[in-house]
Short mmCIF file of C-alpha atoms in Angstrom, two decimals:
data_model
loop_
_atom_site.label_atom_id
_atom_site.label_comp_id
_atom_site.label_asym_id
_atom_site.label_seq_id
_atom_site.Cartn_x
_atom_site.Cartn_y
_atom_site.Cartn_z
CA MET A 1115 8.03 -25.87 21.42
CA MET A 1116 9.96 -21.89 21.38
CA GLY A 1117 11.63 -22.12 24.73
CA SER A 1118 12.93 -26.03 23.71
CA GLN A 1119 14.16 -24.81 19.96
CA PRO A 1120 18.10 -24.17 20.05
CA LEU A 1121 18.25 -20.48 18.66
CA TYR A 1122 21.35 -21.42 15.85
CA ASP A 1123 21.02 -24.30 14.19
CA LEU A 1124 23.85 -24.71 11.04
CA ALA A 1125 22.12 -27.81 9.91
CA PRO A 1126 20.27 -26.53 6.66
CA LEU A 1127 23.18 -23.50 6.52
CA VAL A 1128 23.97 -25.59 2.62
CA GLN A 1129 20.58 -25.98 1.68
CA VAL A 1130 19.34 -22.05 2.61
CA MET A 1131 22.79 -20.82 0.60
CA LEU A 1132 21.81 -23.53 -2.47
CA LEU A 1133 18.20 -22.05 -2.56
CA GLY A 1134 19.77 -18.62 -2.64
CA ILE A 1135 21.99 -19.86 -5.36
CA VAL A 1136 18.38 -20.87 -6.99
CA ILE A 1137 17.04 -17.06 -6.98
CA ALA A 1138 20.21 -15.71 -7.89
CA LEU A 1139 20.02 -17.74 -11.00
CA GLY A 1140 17.43 -16.36 -12.36
CA PRO A 1141 18.48 -12.23 -12.46
CA LEU A 1142 21.82 -13.40 -13.51
CA ALA A 1143 20.44 -15.38 -16.50
CA TRP A 1144 18.49 -12.16 -17.91
CA VAL A 1145 20.96 -10.03 -17.25
CA ALA A 1146 23.73 -12.32 -19.82
CA TRP A 1147 20.33 -12.87 -22.20
CA ARG A 1148 19.10 -8.64 -22.36
CA ASN A 1149 23.47 -7.87 -22.73
CA ARG A 1150 23.96 -10.76 -25.08
CA GLY A 1151 27.30 -9.27 -27.37
CA GLY A 1152 27.80 -6.67 -25.22
CA ASP A 1153 30.64 -5.31 -23.30
CA ARG A 1154 31.64 -6.29 -19.69
CA GLY A 1155 30.82 -2.55 -18.05
CA ARG A 1156 27.55 -2.63 -19.63
CA ARG A 1157 26.90 -6.12 -18.49
CA LEU A 1158 28.17 -5.23 -14.37
CA GLN A 1159 26.51 -1.94 -15.20
CA ALA A 1160 23.73 -4.11 -15.80
CA LEU A 1161 23.72 -6.37 -12.85
CA THR A 1162 24.45 -3.44 -10.13
CA VAL A 1163 21.19 -2.46 -11.44
CA LEU A 1164 19.23 -5.17 -11.00
CA THR A 1165 20.71 -5.84 -7.57
CA LEU A 1166 19.49 -2.31 -6.70
CA PHE A 1167 16.47 -2.91 -7.47
CA LEU A 1168 15.78 -6.41 -5.58
CA THR A 1169 17.51 -4.96 -2.22
CA PHE A 1170 14.98 -2.49 -2.67
CA ASP A 1171 12.12 -5.25 -3.03
CA LEU A 1172 13.92 -7.23 0.34
CA VAL A 1173 13.92 -4.38 2.02
CA LEU A 1174 10.18 -3.96 0.98
CA PHE A 1175 9.65 -7.59 2.00
CA GLY A 1176 11.59 -6.84 5.45
CA ALA A 1177 8.68 -4.28 6.25
CA PHE A 1178 5.87 -6.73 5.36
CA THR A 1179 7.68 -8.98 7.35
CA ARG A 1180 7.83 -7.04 10.51
CA LEU A 1181 5.08 -5.55 10.47
CA THR A 1182 3.18 -8.68 10.15
CA ASP A 1183 4.71 -9.93 13.21
CA SER A 1184 6.33 -12.28 11.50
CA GLY A 1185 9.82 -12.16 12.37
CA LEU A 1186 9.94 -14.61 14.78
CA GLY A 1187 7.90 -17.28 12.14
CA CYS A 1188 10.45 -19.24 12.61
CA PRO A 1189 12.40 -18.91 15.49
CA ASP A 1190 15.80 -20.06 15.30
CA TRP A 1191 17.78 -18.90 12.67
CA PRO A 1192 19.32 -19.96 9.36
CA GLY A 1193 16.40 -22.20 9.11
CA CYS A 1194 13.14 -23.26 10.20
CA TYR A 1195 13.09 -25.31 13.77
CA GLY A 1196 16.18 -27.50 12.04
CA SER A 1197 15.04 -27.37 9.12
CA ALA A 1198 15.39 -25.37 5.62
CA SER A 1199 11.85 -24.57 4.66
CA PRO A 1200 8.53 -24.59 7.42
CA VAL A 1201 7.53 -27.41 4.55
CA GLY A 1202 10.15 -30.15 7.15
CA ALA A 1203 8.76 -28.17 10.51
CA ARG A 1204 5.31 -28.66 10.26
CA ALA A 1205 4.86 -30.59 13.56
CA ASP A 1206 6.80 -28.21 15.47
CA ILE A 1207 5.49 -25.31 13.76
CA ALA A 1208 1.58 -27.13 14.48
CA ALA A 1209 2.58 -27.12 18.25
CA ALA A 1210 3.59 -23.86 18.26
CA GLN A 1211 0.73 -22.84 16.88
CA GLN A 1212 -1.31 -25.25 19.35
CA ALA A 1213 0.06 -23.65 22.38
CA MET A 1214 0.14 -19.63 21.35
CA PRO A 1215 -2.95 -19.42 19.16
CA THR A 1216 -2.13 -16.40 18.54
CA GLY A 1217 0.99 -16.03 19.18
CA PRO A 1218 4.68 -15.13 16.59
CA VAL A 1219 4.63 -18.85 15.15
CA THR A 1220 2.14 -19.94 12.62
CA HIS A 1221 2.31 -21.16 9.24
CA GLY A 1222 1.80 -18.35 7.56
CA LYS A 1223 4.25 -16.44 9.28
CA ALA A 1224 7.16 -19.30 9.36
CA TRP A 1225 6.46 -18.81 5.31
CA VAL A 1226 7.32 -14.37 5.42
CA GLU A 1227 9.94 -14.99 7.56
CA MET A 1228 12.01 -17.86 5.13
CA ILE A 1229 10.83 -16.31 2.70
CA HIS A 1230 12.46 -12.94 3.49
CA ARG A 1231 15.49 -15.11 4.17
CA TYR A 1232 16.60 -16.78 1.13
CA LEU A 1233 15.79 -13.72 -1.27
CA ALA A 1234 17.85 -11.79 1.17
CA THR A 1235 21.04 -14.85 0.45
CA GLY A 1236 19.76 -14.64 -3.29
CA VAL A 1237 20.49 -10.39 -3.22
CA GLY A 1238 23.92 -11.90 -0.80
CA VAL A 1239 24.82 -14.18 -4.16
CA LEU A 1240 23.95 -11.24 -6.65
CA ILE A 1241 26.54 -9.26 -4.34
CA ILE A 1242 28.97 -11.79 -4.55
CA VAL A 1243 29.28 -12.01 -8.34
CA LEU A 1244 29.42 -8.02 -8.48
CA THR A 1245 32.83 -8.10 -6.60
CA VAL A 1246 34.18 -11.03 -8.49
CA SER A 1247 33.31 -9.37 -11.79
CA ALA A 1248 35.12 -5.86 -10.61
CA TRP A 1249 37.58 -7.34 -9.05
CA VAL A 1250 38.84 -9.39 -11.98
CA GLN A 1251 37.48 -5.95 -14.76
CA TRP A 1252 40.08 -4.78 -12.64
CA ARG A 1253 43.27 -6.76 -12.80
CA ARG A 1254 42.18 -7.68 -16.46
CA ALA A 1255 43.26 -3.53 -16.38
CA ARG A 1256 45.41 -3.70 -15.18
CA ALA A 1257 47.31 -6.50 -17.01
CA GLY A 1258 47.08 -4.33 -20.90
CA GLY A 1259 45.67 -5.66 -23.93
CA GLY A 1260 43.03 -2.80 -24.53
CA VAL A 1261 40.80 -3.95 -21.43
CA PRO A 1262 39.01 -0.25 -20.72
CA GLN A 1263 39.54 1.73 -16.65
CA PRO A 1264 36.93 0.02 -14.47
CA VAL A 1265 34.73 2.96 -13.90
CA MET A 1266 35.18 2.21 -9.78
CA SER A 1267 37.55 0.81 -7.59
CA PRO A 1268 36.24 -3.48 -6.54
CA TRP A 1269 36.82 -1.84 -2.93
CA TRP A 1270 33.26 -0.47 -3.73
CA PRO A 1271 31.11 -3.21 -4.26
CA THR A 1272 33.67 -5.74 -1.77
CA PHE A 1273 32.88 -3.16 0.92
CA THR A 1274 28.86 -3.66 -0.87
CA LEU A 1275 29.24 -7.39 0.10
CA VAL A 1276 31.61 -7.02 3.70
CA TRP A 1277 28.09 -4.55 5.02
CA VAL A 1278 25.73 -8.02 3.22
CA CYS A 1279 27.48 -10.23 5.50
CA LEU A 1280 27.35 -7.59 8.25
CA GLN A 1281 23.62 -7.41 7.83
CA GLY A 1282 23.06 -11.29 7.54
CA ALA A 1283 24.31 -10.93 11.04
CA PHE A 1284 21.76 -8.90 12.47
CA GLY A 1285 19.40 -10.48 10.74
CA ALA A 1286 20.40 -13.57 12.78
CA LEU A 1287 20.64 -11.33 16.47
CA THR A 1288 16.81 -9.78 15.52
CA VAL A 1289 15.50 -13.52 15.70
CA THR A 1290 17.44 -14.78 18.39
CA MET A 1291 17.05 -11.77 20.87
CA LYS A 1292 13.87 -11.97 20.49
CA LEU A 1293 13.04 -8.44 18.26
CA PHE A 1294 15.44 -6.21 20.66
CA PRO A 1295 13.97 -3.15 19.32
CA ALA A 1296 17.93 -1.98 18.77
CA ILE A 1297 18.82 -4.45 17.06
CA VAL A 1298 15.62 -4.42 14.72
CA THR A 1299 16.26 -0.35 14.13
CA LEU A 1300 19.99 -1.15 13.26
CA HIS A 1301 18.54 -4.02 10.45
CA LEU A 1302 16.36 -1.70 8.94
CA VAL A 1303 18.25 1.29 8.98
CA GLY A 1304 21.87 -0.96 7.52
CA GLY A 1305 19.33 -2.15 4.47
CA LEU A 1306 19.48 1.45 3.63
CA VAL A 1307 23.19 1.96 3.92
CA LEU A 1308 22.96 -1.37 1.82
CA LEU A 1309 20.71 0.52 -0.64
CA ALA A 1310 22.90 3.68 -0.81
CA LEU A 1311 26.20 2.14 -1.64
CA LEU A 1312 24.60 -0.19 -4.55
CA CYS A 1313 23.24 2.78 -5.67
CA VAL A 1314 26.11 4.59 -6.13
CA GLN A 1315 27.84 1.94 -7.79
CA ALA A 1316 24.44 2.00 -10.25
CA VAL A 1317 24.87 5.52 -10.59
CA ARG A 1318 28.87 5.68 -11.60
CA HIS A 1319 27.72 2.48 -13.93
CA THR A 1320 25.34 4.43 -15.49
CA GLN A 1321 26.69 7.25 -16.50
CA ALA A 1322 29.86 5.50 -18.24
CA ALA A 1323 27.89 3.75 -20.23
CA ARG A 1324 25.75 5.96 -21.56
CA GLY A 1325 29.05 8.72 -21.65
CA VAL A 1326 26.92 10.79 -19.49
CA GLN A 1327 28.75 13.75 -17.26
CA PRO A 1328 27.73 14.55 -13.53
CA ALA A 1329 25.77 17.59 -12.94
CA MET A 1330 27.42 20.68 -11.90
CA LEU A 1331 26.05 22.43 -8.70
CA ALA A 1332 26.68 25.24 -6.83
CA THR A 1333 27.81 24.94 -3.17
CA PRO A 1334 25.33 25.92 -1.71
CA LEU A 1335 23.34 23.53 -3.06
CA ARG A 1336 25.15 20.76 -3.62
CA GLY A 1337 25.76 21.18 0.99
CA GLY A 1338 21.79 21.55 0.81
CA VAL A 1339 21.47 18.03 -1.45
CA LEU A 1340 23.73 16.61 1.68
CA VAL A 1341 22.17 18.52 4.50
CA THR A 1342 18.53 17.21 3.25
CA GLY A 1343 20.43 13.76 3.48
CA ILE A 1344 20.90 13.44 6.41
CA LEU A 1345 17.89 15.21 8.10
CA VAL A 1346 15.68 12.32 6.27
CA ALA A 1347 18.32 9.34 7.52
CA LEU A 1348 17.92 10.49 11.49
CA GLN A 1349 14.72 10.77 10.62
CA ILE A 1350 14.54 7.33 9.34
CA VAL A 1351 16.25 6.11 12.41
CA LEU A 1352 13.37 7.61 14.43
CA GLY A 1353 10.61 6.66 12.25
CA GLY A 1354 12.55 2.69 12.53
CA TRP A 1355 12.72 3.26 16.43
CA VAL A 1356 8.71 3.64 16.07
CA SER A 1357 7.39 0.74 14.19
CA THR A 1358 9.68 -1.53 16.70
CA ASN A 1359 8.61 -0.20 19.72
CA TYR A 1360 4.99 -0.70 18.28
CA ALA A 1361 4.71 3.36 18.84
CA VAL A 1362 2.77 4.09 15.85
CA LEU A 1363 -0.53 3.98 17.80
CA ALA A 1364 0.70 5.95 20.99
CA CYS A 1365 -1.11 8.87 19.25
CA THR A 1366 -4.39 8.22 17.26
CA ALA A 1367 -4.87 12.25 16.27
CA PHE A 1368 -3.81 14.78 14.05
CA PRO A 1369 -2.42 17.73 14.19
CA THR A 1370 -2.57 17.69 17.63
CA CYS A 1371 -2.25 14.82 19.94
CA GLN A 1372 -3.93 12.95 22.90
CA GLY A 1373 -6.23 16.23 22.70
CA SER A 1374 -2.45 18.23 22.85
CA TRP A 1375 -0.35 19.80 20.95
CA TRP A 1376 2.68 18.63 23.85
CA PRO A 1377 1.30 15.44 25.27
CA VAL A 1378 2.38 13.33 28.66
CA MET A 1379 5.75 12.29 27.40
CA ASP A 1380 8.75 10.34 29.39
CA PHE A 1381 11.89 11.12 27.01
CA VAL A 1382 14.16 9.05 28.85
CA GLN A 1383 12.10 5.92 28.73
CA GLY A 1384 10.89 6.30 25.31
CA PHE A 1385 14.69 6.49 23.83
CA GLN A 1386 16.31 4.03 26.55
CA ILE A 1387 18.23 2.09 23.68
CA TRP A 1388 19.63 -0.74 24.76
CA ARG A 1389 16.32 -2.41 25.94
CA PRO A 1390 14.08 -5.34 25.65
CA LEU A 1391 10.84 -5.15 23.62
CA GLY A 1392 8.24 -3.29 25.56
CA LEU A 1393 10.83 -3.05 28.83
CA LEU A 1394 13.14 -1.23 30.15
CA GLN A 1395 16.35 -1.87 31.44
CA ASP A 1396 15.59 -2.53 35.06
CA GLY A 1397 13.31 -4.96 33.73
CA SER A 1398 9.55 -3.11 34.19
CA HIS A 1399 7.43 -2.02 31.18
CA ILE A 1400 7.98 1.21 29.02
CA SER A 1401 4.91 3.54 30.45
CA PHE A 1402 2.81 4.65 27.08
CA ALA A 1403 4.29 7.74 27.99
CA GLY A 1404 7.64 6.48 27.51
CA LEU A 1405 5.99 5.20 23.94
CA THR A 1406 4.50 9.04 23.23
CA ALA A 1407 7.47 10.33 23.68
CA ILE A 1408 8.56 8.22 20.43
CA HIS A 1409 6.46 8.53 18.89
CA TYR A 1410 5.81 12.61 19.24
CA ALA A 1411 9.35 12.62 18.45
CA HIS A 1412 9.17 11.35 14.68
CA ARG A 1413 6.37 13.28 14.61
CA LEU A 1414 8.50 16.78 15.17
CA MET A 1415 11.55 15.76 13.07
CA ALA A 1416 8.59 15.20 10.29
CA TYR A 1417 7.75 18.43 10.03
CA GLY A 1418 11.64 19.88 9.00
CA VAL A 1419 12.09 17.39 7.24
CA LEU A 1420 9.54 18.34 4.49
CA LEU A 1421 10.71 20.98 4.71
CA ALA A 1422 13.68 20.87 3.29
CA LEU A 1423 12.27 18.17 1.07
CA ALA A 1424 10.43 20.69 -0.67
CA TRP A 1425 13.08 23.47 -0.45
CA LEU A 1426 15.40 20.93 -2.69
CA ALA A 1427 12.62 19.43 -4.97
CA TRP A 1428 12.28 23.15 -5.88
CA ARG A 1429 15.96 24.10 -6.17
CA LEU A 1430 17.03 20.96 -7.89
CA HIS A 1431 13.92 21.76 -10.17
CA ARG A 1432 15.68 24.90 -11.67
CA ALA A 1433 18.95 23.20 -12.28
CA ALA A 1434 17.63 21.25 -15.97
CA ALA A 1435 19.65 17.92 -15.66
CA LEU A 1436 18.84 17.08 -11.74
CA ARG A 1437 14.56 17.86 -12.82
CA MET A 1438 13.66 13.90 -12.61
CA GLN A 1439 15.30 14.34 -9.45
CA ALA A 1440 13.66 17.12 -7.88
CA ARG A 1441 9.69 15.55 -9.51
CA TRP A 1442 11.24 12.30 -7.56
CA LEU A 1443 11.37 14.05 -4.20
CA ALA A 1444 8.25 15.87 -3.95
CA GLY A 1445 6.05 12.75 -4.87
CA LEU A 1446 7.90 10.78 -2.71
CA ALA A 1447 7.69 13.15 0.24
CA LEU A 1448 3.95 14.01 -0.89
CA LEU A 1449 3.43 10.28 0.05
CA GLN A 1450 5.01 9.84 3.60
CA LEU A 1451 3.16 12.89 4.27
CA ALA A 1452 -0.19 10.73 3.10
CA THR A 1453 1.25 7.44 4.37
CA GLY A 1454 2.19 8.68 7.54
CA LEU A 1455 -1.23 10.43 8.89
CA SER A 1456 -2.74 7.08 7.23
CA ASN A 1457 -1.07 5.45 10.06
CA VAL A 1458 -2.01 7.21 12.69
CA VAL A 1459 -5.81 8.29 11.95
CA LEU A 1460 -6.91 5.00 10.54
CA GLY A 1461 -4.60 2.95 12.24
CA TRP A 1462 -1.96 1.66 11.52
CA PRO A 1463 -3.42 -0.27 7.95
CA LEU A 1464 -0.86 -2.92 6.67
CA LEU A 1465 -0.79 -0.78 3.32
CA ALA A 1466 -0.01 2.78 4.43
CA ALA A 1467 2.86 1.34 6.79
CA VAL A 1468 4.95 -0.57 3.89
CA LEU A 1469 4.32 2.19 1.72
CA HIS A 1470 5.81 4.63 4.54
CA THR A 1471 9.00 2.09 4.26
CA GLY A 1472 9.19 2.11 0.97
CA GLY A 1473 9.09 5.54 0.39
CA ALA A 1474 11.39 6.20 3.27
CA ALA A 1475 14.04 3.64 1.13
CA ALA A 1476 12.86 4.91 -2.52
CA LEU A 1477 14.02 8.52 -0.55
CA VAL A 1478 17.33 7.16 0.43
CA VAL A 1479 17.84 6.15 -3.43
CA VAL A 1480 17.09 9.45 -5.05
CA LEU A 1481 19.05 11.72 -2.55
CA THR A 1482 22.23 8.86 -2.64
CA TRP A 1483 21.02 9.24 -6.80
CA THR A 1484 21.18 12.88 -6.12
CA ALA A 1485 24.39 13.22 -4.65
CA ALA A 1486 26.15 10.68 -6.85
CA SER A 1487 25.05 12.49 -10.52
CA SER A 1488 26.23 15.79 -9.08
CA ARG A 1489 29.41 17.75 -8.29
CA THR A 1490 30.30 20.89 -6.34
CA VAL A 1491 31.28 23.36 -9.49
CA ARG A 1492 33.45 26.61 -7.93
CA THR A 1493 32.06 30.32 -8.16
CA PRO A 1494 34.27 32.59 -10.05
CA LEU A 1495 35.08 33.86 -6.29
CA GLU A 1496 36.46 30.06 -5.72
CA SER A 1497 38.08 29.97 -8.50
CA LEU A 1498 39.71 32.96 -7.67
CA ALA A 1499 40.83 32.14 -4.11
CA PRO A 1500 43.17 29.38 -4.76
CA SER A 1501 45.50 32.11 -7.45
CA CYS A 1502 45.12 34.74 -4.56
CA ALA A 1503 46.59 32.94 -2.19
CA SER A 1504 49.62 31.81 -4.81
CA ARG A 1505 50.16 35.61 -5.36
CA VAL A 1506 50.45 36.24 -1.87
CA SER A 1507 53.13 32.87 -1.17
CA ALA A 1508 54.71 34.19 -3.80
#
């Protein structure tokens, strides 16, 4: 059944989009009711924060979809066997399940996959509303009439909208390219970038609504925030590569792997990027040594990332304005350590695996929150440098 099913069937597209609009109406109504009588800026702030929260939930549900092997629960896109829901595809799903009882298509997996698509469409609708609202506010401010200037350029939500459309394209490719590891990893990373984009906007809107100024950090600490963010981003890419290649169980002990501190590994195979799932570019199967290399690279990088997070949490805790972020970073670092170890020694339990992805997403949010909530303060020596340069030039 799967072989005869077309990869793209746009017949149910309108119905799926309508379902996304219906899903988005709930959050929109809640924001309107909670902020009735408030100004447009306050409503925009509330909607941005809520969209960030729902996007975080979407990332978690995406991890659940991947980890339950539901990514091909509906082998076409955007619907399910040409229908807008698994209800209309019952016969096709039943036939595919009968042909392969342990295969990727079952009724349960089809529902998980389609719910993920519905939620993604709903988030997309919310981002469209954010974009339109930002441009309306910007145009009214330009026209005058006492309308305050917007907190952020409307190009921020516009770029976010473009990005979520790109995410949708990668979601389609995830299905049509049969869980191609590079595509699935990029889809995961794209979701985390979407979180960061929304987080910046949420922080700026919230600061403006509360009249809070950014915390001032010394240049080395501000640089530490950015460097730690880069390290976490690299670690997330490696973690995505581990998950999408199903390499978690290549090492089932800690701190050693396969009874060795440096097991047999093939990094050339492990990091051959553009290839199908489980295969190499020449069509042969990836070796166990290749999977071990994928796993162990992620583990080695984790040591450095944990040290960087511990250092950053300690330093930020000394900055009174950022102690909340410091506590979040410390707690999330411990969560990642605990769930990462659980994945290895307990055989990749579903709860630990989902929490591990959730912890990574939360780290992205908190690090973005920290960066967006702070500015670099110039030291006395840095403040003197421009004046000294001007005297020399004079």
